[in-house]
Each structure stands twice: as structure tokens, then as C-alpha cells.
XYZ file of N, CA and C in Angstrom:
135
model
N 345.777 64.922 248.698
C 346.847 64.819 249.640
C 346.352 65.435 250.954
N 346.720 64.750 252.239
C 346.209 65.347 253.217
C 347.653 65.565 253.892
N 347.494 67.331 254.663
C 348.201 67.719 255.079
C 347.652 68.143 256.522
N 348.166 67.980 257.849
C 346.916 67.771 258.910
C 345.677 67.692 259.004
N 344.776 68.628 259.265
C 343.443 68.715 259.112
C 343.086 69.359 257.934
N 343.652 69.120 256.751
C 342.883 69.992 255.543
C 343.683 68.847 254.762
N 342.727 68.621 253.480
C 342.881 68.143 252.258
C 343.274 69.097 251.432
N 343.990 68.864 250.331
C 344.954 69.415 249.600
C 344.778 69.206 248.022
N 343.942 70.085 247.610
C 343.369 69.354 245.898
C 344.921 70.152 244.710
N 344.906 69.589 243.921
C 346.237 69.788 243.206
C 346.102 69.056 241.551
N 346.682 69.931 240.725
C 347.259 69.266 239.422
C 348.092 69.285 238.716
N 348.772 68.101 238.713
C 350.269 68.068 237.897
C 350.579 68.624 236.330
N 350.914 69.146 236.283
C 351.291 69.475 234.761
C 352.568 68.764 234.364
N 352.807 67.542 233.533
C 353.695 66.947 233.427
C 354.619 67.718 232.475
N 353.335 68.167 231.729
C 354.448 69.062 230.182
C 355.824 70.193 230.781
N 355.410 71.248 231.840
C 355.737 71.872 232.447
C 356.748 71.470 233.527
N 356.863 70.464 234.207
C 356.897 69.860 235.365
C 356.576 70.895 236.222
N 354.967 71.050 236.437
C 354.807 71.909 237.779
C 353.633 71.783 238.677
N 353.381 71.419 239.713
C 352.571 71.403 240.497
C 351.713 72.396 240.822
N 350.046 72.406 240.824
C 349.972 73.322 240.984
C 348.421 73.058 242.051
N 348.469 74.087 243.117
C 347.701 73.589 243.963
C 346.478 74.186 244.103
N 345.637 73.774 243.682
C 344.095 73.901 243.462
C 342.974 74.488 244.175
N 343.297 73.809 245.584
C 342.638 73.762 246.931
C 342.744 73.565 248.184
N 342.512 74.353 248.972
C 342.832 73.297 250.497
C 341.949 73.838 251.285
N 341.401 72.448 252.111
C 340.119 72.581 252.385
C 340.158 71.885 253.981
N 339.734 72.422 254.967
C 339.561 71.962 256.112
C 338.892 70.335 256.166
N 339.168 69.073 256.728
C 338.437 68.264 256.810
C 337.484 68.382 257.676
N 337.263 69.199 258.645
C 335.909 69.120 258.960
C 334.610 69.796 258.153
N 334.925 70.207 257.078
C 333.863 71.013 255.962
C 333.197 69.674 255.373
N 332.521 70.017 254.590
C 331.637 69.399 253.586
C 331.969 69.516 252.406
N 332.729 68.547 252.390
C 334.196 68.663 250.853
C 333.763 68.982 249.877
N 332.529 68.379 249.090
C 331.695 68.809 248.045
C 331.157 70.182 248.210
N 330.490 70.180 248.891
C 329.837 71.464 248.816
C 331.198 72.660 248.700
N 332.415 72.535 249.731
C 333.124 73.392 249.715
C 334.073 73.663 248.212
N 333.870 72.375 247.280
C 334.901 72.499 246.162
C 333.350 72.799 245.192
N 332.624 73.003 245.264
C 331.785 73.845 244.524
C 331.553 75.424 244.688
N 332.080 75.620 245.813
C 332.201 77.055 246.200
C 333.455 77.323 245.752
N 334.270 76.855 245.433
C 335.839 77.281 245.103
C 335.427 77.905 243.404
N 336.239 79.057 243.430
C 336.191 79.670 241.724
C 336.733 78.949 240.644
N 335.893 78.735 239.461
C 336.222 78.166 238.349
C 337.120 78.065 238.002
N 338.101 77.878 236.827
C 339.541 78.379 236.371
C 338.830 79.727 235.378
N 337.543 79.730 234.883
C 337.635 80.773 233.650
C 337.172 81.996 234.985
N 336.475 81.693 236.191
C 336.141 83.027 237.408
C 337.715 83.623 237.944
N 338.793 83.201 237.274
C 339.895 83.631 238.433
C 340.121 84.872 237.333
N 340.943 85.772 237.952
C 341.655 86.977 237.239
C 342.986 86.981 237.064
């Protein structure tokens, strides 16, 4: 989803009904590279 200049990474949980938002990332970055720098789900605390 793009929300002005940043993309917006996200995943629905249908079971739950809940949105949950992943990422957001400037479009002028280097989208890949920048969603490889983003922390794992097992790196978060």
C-alpha cells in the first residue's frame, strides 16, 4: 500500500481480524535492500 512517499508492507490476520503493519519504507530507498535490513519476526522482543 502506498501512502505518499513511503510504501507500506502489512499482514492481514483473517483469524483475528487484525491488520498488522510490517513496514514502511520511504520510496526513494532501495526497497529490497531496505526490507532486508528490517528485523526478523524471531529478532523482535
Amino acid at each position: 500500500m502506498v501512502v505518499e512517499n513511503f510504501d507500506v508492507y502489512y499482514w492481514i490476520d483473517e483469524v483475528s481480524v487484525t491488520v498488522w503493519v510490517t513496514g514502511i519504507i520511504y520510496q526513494g530507498q532501495d526497497q529490497i535492500a531496505a526490507l532486508r535490513r528490517m528485523p526478523k519476526r524471531n529478532e523482535m522482543g
